[in-house]
Short mmCIF file of N, CA, C and O in Angstrom, two decimals:
data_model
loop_
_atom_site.label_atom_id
_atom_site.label_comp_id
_atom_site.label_asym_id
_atom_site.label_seq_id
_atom_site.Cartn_x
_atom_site.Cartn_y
_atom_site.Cartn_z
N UNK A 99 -62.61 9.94 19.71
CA UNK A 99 -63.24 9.46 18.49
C UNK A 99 -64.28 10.48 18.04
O UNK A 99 -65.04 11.01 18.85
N UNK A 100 -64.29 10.70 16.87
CA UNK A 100 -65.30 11.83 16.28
C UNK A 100 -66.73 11.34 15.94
O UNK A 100 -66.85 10.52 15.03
N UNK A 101 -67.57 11.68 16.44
CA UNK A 101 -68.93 11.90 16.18
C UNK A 101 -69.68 12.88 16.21
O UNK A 101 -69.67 13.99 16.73
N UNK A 102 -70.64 12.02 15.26
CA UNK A 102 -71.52 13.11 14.68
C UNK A 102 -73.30 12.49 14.90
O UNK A 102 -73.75 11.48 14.36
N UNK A 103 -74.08 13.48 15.87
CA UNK A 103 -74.96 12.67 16.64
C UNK A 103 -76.34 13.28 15.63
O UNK A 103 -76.20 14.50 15.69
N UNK A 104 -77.06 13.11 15.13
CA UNK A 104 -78.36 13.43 14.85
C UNK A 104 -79.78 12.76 15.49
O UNK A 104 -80.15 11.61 15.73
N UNK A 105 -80.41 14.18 15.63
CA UNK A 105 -81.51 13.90 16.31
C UNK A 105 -82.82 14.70 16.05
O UNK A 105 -82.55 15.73 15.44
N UNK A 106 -84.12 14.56 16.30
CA UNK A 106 -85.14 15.50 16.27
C UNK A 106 -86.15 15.08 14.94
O UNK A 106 -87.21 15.67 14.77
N UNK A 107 -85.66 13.90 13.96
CA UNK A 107 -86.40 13.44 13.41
C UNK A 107 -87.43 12.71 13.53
O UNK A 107 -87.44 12.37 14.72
N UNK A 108 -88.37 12.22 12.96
CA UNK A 108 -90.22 11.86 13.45
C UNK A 108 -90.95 11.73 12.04
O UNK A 108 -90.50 11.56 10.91
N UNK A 109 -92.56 11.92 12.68
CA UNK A 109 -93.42 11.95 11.72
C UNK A 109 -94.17 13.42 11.92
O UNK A 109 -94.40 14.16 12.88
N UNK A 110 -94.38 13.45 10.84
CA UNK A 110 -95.34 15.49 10.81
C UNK A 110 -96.09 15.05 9.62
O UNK A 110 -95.65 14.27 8.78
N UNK A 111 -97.02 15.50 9.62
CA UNK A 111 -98.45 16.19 8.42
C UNK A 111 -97.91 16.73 7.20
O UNK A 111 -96.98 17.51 7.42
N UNK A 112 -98.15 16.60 6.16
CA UNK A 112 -98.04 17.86 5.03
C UNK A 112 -98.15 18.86 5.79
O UNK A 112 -98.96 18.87 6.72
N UNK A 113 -97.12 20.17 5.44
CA UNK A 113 -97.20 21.27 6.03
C UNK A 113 -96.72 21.16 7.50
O UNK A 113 -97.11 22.14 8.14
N UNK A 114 -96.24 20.57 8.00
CA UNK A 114 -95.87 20.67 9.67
C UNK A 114 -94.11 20.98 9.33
O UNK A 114 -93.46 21.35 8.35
N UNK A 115 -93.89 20.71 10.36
CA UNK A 115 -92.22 21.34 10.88
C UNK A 115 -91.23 20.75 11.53
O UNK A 115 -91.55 20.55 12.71
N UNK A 116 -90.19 20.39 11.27
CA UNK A 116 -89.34 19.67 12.28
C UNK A 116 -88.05 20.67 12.73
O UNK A 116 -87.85 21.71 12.10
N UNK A 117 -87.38 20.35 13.63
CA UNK A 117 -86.32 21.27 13.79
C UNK A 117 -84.89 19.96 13.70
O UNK A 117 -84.68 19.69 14.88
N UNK A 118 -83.92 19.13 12.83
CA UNK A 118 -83.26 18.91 13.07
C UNK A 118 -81.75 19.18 14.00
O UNK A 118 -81.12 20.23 14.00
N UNK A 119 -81.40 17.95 14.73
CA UNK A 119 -79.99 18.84 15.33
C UNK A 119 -78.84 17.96 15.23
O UNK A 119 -79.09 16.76 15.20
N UNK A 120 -77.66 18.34 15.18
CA UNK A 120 -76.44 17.65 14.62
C UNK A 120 -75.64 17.85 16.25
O UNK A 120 -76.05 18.83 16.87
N UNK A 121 -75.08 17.42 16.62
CA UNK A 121 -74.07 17.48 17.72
C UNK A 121 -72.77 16.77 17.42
O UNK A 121 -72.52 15.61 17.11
N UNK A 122 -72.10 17.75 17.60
CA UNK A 122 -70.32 16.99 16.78
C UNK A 122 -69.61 16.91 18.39
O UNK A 122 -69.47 17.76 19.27
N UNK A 123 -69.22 15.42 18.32
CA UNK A 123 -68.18 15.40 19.26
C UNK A 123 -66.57 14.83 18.61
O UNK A 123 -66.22 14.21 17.60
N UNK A 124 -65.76 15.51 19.97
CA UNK A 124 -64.55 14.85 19.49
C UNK A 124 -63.59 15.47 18.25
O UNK A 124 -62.51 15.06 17.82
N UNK A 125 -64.60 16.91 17.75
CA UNK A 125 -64.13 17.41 16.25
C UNK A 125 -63.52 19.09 16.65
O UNK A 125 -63.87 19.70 17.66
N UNK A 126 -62.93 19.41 16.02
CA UNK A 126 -62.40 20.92 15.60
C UNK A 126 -63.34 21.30 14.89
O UNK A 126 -63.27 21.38 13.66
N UNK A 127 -65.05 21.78 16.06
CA UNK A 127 -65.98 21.81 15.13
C UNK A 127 -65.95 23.34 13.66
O UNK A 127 -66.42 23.41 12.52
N UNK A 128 -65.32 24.09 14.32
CA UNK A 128 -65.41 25.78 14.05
C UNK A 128 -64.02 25.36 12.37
O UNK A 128 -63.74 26.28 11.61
N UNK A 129 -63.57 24.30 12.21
CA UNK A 129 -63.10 24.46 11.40
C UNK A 129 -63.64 23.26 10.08
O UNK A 129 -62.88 22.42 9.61
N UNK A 130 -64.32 23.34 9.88
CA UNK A 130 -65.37 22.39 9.13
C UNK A 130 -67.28 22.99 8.78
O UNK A 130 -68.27 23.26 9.47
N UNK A 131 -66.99 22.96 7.53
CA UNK A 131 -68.04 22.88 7.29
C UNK A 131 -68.73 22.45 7.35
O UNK A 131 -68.28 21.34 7.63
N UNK A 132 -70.19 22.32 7.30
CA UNK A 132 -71.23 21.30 7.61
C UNK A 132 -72.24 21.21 6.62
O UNK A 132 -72.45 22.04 5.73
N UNK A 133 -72.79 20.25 6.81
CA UNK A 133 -73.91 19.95 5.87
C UNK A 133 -75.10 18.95 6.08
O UNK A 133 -74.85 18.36 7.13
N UNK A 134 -76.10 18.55 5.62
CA UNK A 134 -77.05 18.05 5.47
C UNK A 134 -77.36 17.45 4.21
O UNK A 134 -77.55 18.10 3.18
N UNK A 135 -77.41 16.26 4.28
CA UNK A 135 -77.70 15.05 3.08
C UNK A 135 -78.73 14.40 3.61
O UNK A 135 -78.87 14.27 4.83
N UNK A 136 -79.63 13.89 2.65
CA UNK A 136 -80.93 12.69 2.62
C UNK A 136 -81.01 11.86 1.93
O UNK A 136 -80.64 12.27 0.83
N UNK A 137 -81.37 10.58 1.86
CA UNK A 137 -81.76 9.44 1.36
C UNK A 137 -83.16 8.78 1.58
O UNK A 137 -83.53 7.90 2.36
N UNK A 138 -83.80 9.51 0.60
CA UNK A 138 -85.25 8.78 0.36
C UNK A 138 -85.41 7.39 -0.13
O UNK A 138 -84.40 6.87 -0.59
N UNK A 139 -86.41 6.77 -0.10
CA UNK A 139 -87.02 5.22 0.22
C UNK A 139 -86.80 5.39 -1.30
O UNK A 139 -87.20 6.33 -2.00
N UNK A 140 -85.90 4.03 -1.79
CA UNK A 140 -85.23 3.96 -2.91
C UNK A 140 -84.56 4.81 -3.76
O UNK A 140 -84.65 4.64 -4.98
N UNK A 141 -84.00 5.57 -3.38
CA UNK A 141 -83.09 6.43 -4.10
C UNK A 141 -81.74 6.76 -3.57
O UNK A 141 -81.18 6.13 -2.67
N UNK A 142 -81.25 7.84 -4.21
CA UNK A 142 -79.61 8.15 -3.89
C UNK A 142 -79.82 9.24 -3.14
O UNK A 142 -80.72 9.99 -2.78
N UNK A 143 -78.41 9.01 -3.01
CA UNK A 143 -78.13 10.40 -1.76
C UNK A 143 -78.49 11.66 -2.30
O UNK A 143 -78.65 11.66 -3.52
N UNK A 144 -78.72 13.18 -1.48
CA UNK A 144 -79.17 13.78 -2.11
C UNK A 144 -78.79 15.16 -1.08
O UNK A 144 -79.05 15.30 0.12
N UNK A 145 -78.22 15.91 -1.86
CA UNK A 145 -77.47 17.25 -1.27
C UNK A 145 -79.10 18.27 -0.30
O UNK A 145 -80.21 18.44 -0.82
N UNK A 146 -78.87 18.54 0.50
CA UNK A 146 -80.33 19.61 0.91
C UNK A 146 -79.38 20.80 1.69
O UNK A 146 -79.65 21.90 1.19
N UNK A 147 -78.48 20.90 2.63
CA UNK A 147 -78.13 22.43 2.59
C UNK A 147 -76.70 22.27 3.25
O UNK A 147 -76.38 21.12 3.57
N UNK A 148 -75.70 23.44 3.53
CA UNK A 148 -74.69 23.15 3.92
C UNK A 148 -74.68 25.22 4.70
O UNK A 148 -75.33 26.17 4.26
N UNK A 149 -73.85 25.20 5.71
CA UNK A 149 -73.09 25.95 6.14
C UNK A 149 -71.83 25.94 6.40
O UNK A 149 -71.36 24.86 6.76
N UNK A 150 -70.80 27.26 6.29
CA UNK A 150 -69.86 27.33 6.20
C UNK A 150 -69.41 27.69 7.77
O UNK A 150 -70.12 27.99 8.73
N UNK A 151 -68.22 27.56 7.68
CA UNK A 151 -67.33 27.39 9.12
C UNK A 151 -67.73 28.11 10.14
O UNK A 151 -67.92 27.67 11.27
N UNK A 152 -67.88 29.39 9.75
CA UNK A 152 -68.85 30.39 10.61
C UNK A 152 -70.20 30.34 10.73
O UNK A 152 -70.90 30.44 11.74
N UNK A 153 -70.49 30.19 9.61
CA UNK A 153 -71.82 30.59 9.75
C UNK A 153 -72.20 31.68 8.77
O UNK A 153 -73.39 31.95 8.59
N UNK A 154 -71.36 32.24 8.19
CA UNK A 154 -71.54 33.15 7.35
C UNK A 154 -72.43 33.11 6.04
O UNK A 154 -73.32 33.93 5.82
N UNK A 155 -72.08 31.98 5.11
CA UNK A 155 -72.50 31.49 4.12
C UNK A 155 -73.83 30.05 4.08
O UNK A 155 -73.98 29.28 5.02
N UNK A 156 -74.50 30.00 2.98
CA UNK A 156 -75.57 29.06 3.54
C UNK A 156 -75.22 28.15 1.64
O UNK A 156 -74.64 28.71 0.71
N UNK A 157 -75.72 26.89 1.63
CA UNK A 157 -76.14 26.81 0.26
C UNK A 157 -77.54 26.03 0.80
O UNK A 157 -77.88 25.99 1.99
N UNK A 158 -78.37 25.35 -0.45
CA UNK A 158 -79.50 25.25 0.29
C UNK A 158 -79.82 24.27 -1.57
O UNK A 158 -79.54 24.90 -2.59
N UNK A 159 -80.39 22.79 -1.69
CA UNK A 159 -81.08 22.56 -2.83
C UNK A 159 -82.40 23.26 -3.45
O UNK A 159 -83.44 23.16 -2.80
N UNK A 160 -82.40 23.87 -4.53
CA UNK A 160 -83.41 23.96 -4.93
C UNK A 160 -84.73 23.90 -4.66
O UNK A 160 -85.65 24.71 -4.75
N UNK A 161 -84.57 22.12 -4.10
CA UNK A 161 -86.15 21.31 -3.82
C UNK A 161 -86.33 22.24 -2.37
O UNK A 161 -87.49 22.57 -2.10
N UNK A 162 -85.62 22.52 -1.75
CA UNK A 162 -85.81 22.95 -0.40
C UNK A 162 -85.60 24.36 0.19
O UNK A 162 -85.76 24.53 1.40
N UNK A 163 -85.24 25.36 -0.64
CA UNK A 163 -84.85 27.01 -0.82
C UNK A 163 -86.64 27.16 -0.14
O UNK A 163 -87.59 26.38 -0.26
N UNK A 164 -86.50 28.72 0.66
CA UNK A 164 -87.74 28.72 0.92
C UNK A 164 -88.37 27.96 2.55
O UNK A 164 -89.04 28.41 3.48
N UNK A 165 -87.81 26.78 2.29
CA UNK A 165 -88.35 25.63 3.50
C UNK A 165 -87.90 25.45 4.44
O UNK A 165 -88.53 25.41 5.49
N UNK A 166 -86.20 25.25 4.26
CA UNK A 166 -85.52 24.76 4.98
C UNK A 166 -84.59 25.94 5.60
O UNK A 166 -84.55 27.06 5.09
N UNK A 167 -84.01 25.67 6.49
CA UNK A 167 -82.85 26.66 6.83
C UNK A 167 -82.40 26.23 8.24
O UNK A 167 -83.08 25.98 9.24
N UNK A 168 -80.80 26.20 7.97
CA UNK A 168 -79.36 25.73 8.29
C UNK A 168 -78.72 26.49 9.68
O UNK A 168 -78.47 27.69 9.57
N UNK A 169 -78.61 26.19 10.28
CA UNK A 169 -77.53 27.50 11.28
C UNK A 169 -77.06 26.52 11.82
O UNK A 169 -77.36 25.38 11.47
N UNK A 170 -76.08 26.84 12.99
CA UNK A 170 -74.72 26.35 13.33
C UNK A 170 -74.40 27.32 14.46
O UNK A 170 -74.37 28.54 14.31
N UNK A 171 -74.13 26.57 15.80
CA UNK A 171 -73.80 27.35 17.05
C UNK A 171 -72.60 26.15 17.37
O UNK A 171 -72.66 24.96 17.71
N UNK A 172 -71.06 27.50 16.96
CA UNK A 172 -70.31 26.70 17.71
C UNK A 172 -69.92 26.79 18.50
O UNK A 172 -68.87 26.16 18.66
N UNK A 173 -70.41 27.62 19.60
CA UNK A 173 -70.16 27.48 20.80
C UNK A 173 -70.42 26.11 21.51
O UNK A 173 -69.63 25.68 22.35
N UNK A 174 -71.79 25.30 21.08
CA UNK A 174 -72.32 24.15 21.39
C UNK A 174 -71.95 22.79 20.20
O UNK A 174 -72.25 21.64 20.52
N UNK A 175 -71.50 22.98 19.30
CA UNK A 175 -70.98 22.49 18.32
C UNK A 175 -72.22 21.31 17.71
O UNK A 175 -72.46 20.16 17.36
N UNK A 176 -72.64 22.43 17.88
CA UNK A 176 -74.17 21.95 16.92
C UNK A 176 -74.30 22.75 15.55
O UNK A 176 -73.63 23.76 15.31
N UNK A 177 -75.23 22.21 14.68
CA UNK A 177 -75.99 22.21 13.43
C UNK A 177 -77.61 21.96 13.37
O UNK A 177 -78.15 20.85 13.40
N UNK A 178 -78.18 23.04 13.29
CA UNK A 178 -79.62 22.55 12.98
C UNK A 178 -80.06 22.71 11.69
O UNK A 178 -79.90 23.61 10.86
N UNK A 179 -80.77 21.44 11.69
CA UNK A 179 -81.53 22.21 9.95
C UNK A 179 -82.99 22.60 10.53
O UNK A 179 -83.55 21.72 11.18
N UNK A 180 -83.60 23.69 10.38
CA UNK A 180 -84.95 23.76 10.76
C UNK A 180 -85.70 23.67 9.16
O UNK A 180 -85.41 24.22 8.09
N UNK A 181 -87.11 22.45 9.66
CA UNK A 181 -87.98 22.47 8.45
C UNK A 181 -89.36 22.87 8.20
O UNK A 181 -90.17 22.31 8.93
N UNK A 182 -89.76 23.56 7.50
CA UNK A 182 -90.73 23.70 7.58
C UNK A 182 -91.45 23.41 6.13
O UNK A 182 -90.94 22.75 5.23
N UNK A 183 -92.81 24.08 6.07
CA UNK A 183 -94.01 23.35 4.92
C UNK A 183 -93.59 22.19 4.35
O UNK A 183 -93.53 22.21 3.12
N UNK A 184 -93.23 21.00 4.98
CA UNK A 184 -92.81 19.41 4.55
C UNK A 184 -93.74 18.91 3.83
O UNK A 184 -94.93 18.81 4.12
N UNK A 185 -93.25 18.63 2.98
CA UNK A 185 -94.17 17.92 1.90
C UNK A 185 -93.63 16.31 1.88
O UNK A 185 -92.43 16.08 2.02
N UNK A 186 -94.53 15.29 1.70
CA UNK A 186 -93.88 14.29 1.62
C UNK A 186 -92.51 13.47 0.38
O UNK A 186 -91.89 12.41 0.40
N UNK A 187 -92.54 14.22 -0.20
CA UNK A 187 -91.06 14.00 -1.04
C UNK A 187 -89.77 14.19 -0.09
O UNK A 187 -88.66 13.68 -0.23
N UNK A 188 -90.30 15.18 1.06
CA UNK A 188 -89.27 15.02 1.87
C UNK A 188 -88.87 13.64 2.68
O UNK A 188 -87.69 13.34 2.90
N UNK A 189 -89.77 12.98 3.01
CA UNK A 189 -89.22 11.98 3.58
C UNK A 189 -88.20 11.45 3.16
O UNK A 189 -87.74 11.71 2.05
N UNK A 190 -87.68 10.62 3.98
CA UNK A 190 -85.97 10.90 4.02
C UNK A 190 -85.47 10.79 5.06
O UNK A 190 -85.98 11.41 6.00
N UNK A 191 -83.94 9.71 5.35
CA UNK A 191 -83.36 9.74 6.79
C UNK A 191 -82.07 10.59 6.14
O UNK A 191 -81.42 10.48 5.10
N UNK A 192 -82.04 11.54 7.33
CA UNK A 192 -81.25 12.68 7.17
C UNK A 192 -79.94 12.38 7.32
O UNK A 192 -79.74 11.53 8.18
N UNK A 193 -79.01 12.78 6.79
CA UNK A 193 -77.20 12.86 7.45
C UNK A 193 -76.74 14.11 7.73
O UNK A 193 -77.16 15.05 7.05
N UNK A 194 -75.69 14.35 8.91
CA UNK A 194 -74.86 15.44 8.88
C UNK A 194 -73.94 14.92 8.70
O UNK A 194 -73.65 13.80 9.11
N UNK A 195 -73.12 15.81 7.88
CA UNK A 195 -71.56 15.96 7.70
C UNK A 195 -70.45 16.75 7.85
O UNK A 195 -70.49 17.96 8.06
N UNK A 196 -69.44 16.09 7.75
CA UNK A 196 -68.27 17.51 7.85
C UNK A 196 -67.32 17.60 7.01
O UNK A 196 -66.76 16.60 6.55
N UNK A 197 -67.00 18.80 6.69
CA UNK A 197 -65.85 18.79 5.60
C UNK A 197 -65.09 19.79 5.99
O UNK A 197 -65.78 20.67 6.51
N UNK A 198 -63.86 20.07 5.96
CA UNK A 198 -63.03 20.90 6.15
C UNK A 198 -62.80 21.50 5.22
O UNK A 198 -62.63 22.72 5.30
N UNK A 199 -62.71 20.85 4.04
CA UNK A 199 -62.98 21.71 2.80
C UNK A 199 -61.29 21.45 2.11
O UNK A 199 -61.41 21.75 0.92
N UNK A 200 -60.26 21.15 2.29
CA UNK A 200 -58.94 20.73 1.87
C UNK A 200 -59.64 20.12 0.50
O UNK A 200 -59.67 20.92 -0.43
N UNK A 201 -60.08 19.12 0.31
CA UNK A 201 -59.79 18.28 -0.78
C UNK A 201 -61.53 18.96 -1.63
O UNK A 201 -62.08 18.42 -2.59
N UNK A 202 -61.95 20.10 -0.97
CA UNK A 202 -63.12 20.71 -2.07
C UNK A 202 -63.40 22.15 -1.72
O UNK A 202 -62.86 22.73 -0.78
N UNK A 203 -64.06 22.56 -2.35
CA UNK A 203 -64.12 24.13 -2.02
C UNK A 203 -65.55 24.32 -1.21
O UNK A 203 -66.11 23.25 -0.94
N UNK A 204 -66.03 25.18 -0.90
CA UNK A 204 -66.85 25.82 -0.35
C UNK A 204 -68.30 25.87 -1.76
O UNK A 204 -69.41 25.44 -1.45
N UNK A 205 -68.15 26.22 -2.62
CA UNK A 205 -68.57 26.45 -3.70
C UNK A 205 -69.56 25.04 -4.09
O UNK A 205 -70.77 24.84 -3.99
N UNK A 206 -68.38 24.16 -4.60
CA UNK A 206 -69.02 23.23 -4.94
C UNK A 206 -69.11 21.57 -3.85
O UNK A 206 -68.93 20.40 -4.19
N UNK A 207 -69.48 22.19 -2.42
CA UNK A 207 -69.81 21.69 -1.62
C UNK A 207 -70.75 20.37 -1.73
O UNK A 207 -70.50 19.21 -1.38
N UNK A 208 -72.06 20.99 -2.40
CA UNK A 208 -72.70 19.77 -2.42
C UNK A 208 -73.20 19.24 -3.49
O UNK A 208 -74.35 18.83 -3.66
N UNK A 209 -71.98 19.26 -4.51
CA UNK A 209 -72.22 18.65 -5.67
C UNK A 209 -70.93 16.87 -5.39
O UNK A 209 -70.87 16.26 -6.45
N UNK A 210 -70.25 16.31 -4.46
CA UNK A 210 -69.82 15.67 -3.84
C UNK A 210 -70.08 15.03 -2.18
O UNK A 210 -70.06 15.78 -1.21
N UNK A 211 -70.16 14.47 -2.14
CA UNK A 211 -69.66 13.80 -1.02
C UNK A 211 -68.10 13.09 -0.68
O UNK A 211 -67.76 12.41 0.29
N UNK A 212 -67.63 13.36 -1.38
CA UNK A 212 -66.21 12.99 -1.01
C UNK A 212 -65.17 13.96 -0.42
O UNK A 212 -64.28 13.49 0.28
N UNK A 213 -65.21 15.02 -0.60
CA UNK A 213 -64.52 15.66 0.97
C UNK A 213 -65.25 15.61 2.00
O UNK A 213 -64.94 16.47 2.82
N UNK A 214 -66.40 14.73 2.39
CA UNK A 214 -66.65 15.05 3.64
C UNK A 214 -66.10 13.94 4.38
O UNK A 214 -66.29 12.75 4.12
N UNK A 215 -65.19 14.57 5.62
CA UNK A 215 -64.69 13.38 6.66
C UNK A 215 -65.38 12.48 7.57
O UNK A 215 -64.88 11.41 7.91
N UNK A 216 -66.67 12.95 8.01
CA UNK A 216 -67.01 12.53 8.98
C UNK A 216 -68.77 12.87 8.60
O UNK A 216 -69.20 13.99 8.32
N UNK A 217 -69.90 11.15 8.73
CA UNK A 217 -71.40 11.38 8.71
C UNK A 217 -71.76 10.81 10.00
O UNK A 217 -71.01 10.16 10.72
N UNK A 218 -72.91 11.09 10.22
CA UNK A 218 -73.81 10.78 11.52
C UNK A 218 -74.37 9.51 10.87
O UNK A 218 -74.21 9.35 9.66
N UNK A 219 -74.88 8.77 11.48
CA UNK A 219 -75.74 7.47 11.28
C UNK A 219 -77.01 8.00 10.70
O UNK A 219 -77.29 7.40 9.65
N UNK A 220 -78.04 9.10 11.09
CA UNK A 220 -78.74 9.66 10.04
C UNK A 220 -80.21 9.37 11.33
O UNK A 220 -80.34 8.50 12.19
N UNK A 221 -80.90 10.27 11.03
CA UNK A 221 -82.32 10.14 11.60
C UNK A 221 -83.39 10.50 10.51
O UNK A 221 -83.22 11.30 9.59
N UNK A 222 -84.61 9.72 10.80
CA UNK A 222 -85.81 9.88 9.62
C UNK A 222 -86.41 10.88 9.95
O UNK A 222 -86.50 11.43 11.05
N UNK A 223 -86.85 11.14 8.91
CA UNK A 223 -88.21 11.75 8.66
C UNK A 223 -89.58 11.36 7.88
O UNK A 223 -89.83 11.37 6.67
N UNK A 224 -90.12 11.14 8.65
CA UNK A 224 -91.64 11.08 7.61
C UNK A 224 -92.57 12.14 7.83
O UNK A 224 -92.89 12.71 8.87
N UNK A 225 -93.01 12.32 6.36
CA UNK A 225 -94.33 13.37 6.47
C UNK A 225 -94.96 12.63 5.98
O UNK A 225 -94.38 11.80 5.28
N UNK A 226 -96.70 12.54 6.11
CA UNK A 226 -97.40 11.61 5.79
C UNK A 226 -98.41 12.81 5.05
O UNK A 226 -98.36 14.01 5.30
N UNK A 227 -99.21 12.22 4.20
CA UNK A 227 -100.34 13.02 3.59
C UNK A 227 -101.02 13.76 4.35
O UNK A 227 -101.95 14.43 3.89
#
């Protein structure tokens, strides 16, 4: 059965740091892309960064270019998002995902959620003032 484990979320300060981590079991991790989605306290889902199968390619939202950043060891068939200068707009329980990319491209990755096959249950984050 495929899972997708997230962990490393908490509470931090304005300006502090978290290191998220994704652990895929059960998956053909090296052939799937990955990604990172959030859902803040009343709102919609919300794209924040994705890597490609290797590792080669990054995309990254706007709100978070600068802050955030993505890597992927598949030897361990992990995903981290590392965060840093958190501001509280970030708060947010996080998702990883996977997409193989068949039914979307690489490109327009995280303008959908519907090629992705497989999310984690999601871990929070709070930054507090």
């Amino acid at each position: 059965q495929v899972e997708l484990v997230e962990s490393g979320g908490g509470l931090v300060q304005t300006g502090g740091s978290l290191r998220l981590t994704c652990v895929a079991n059960g998956l053909a991790f090296s052939a799937y892309a990955m990604a990172w989605f959030r859902r803040a306290p009343g709102k919609e889902l919300e794209f924040v960064a994705a890597i490609s199968q290797s590792g080669s390619m990054t995309q990254y939202a706007g709100s978070v270019k600068g802050r955030f950043t993505v890597t992927r060891d598949n030897a361990k068939d992990t995903v981290h998002l590392q965060m840093n200068s958190l501001k509280p707009e970030d708060t947010a329980v996080y998702y990883c995902a996977a997409d193989d990319l068949y039914a979307s491209s690489w490109a327009a990755i995280g303008l959908s959620v519907d090629g992705f096959d497989y999310w984690g249950k999601g871990t929070l984050v709070t930054v507090s003032l």
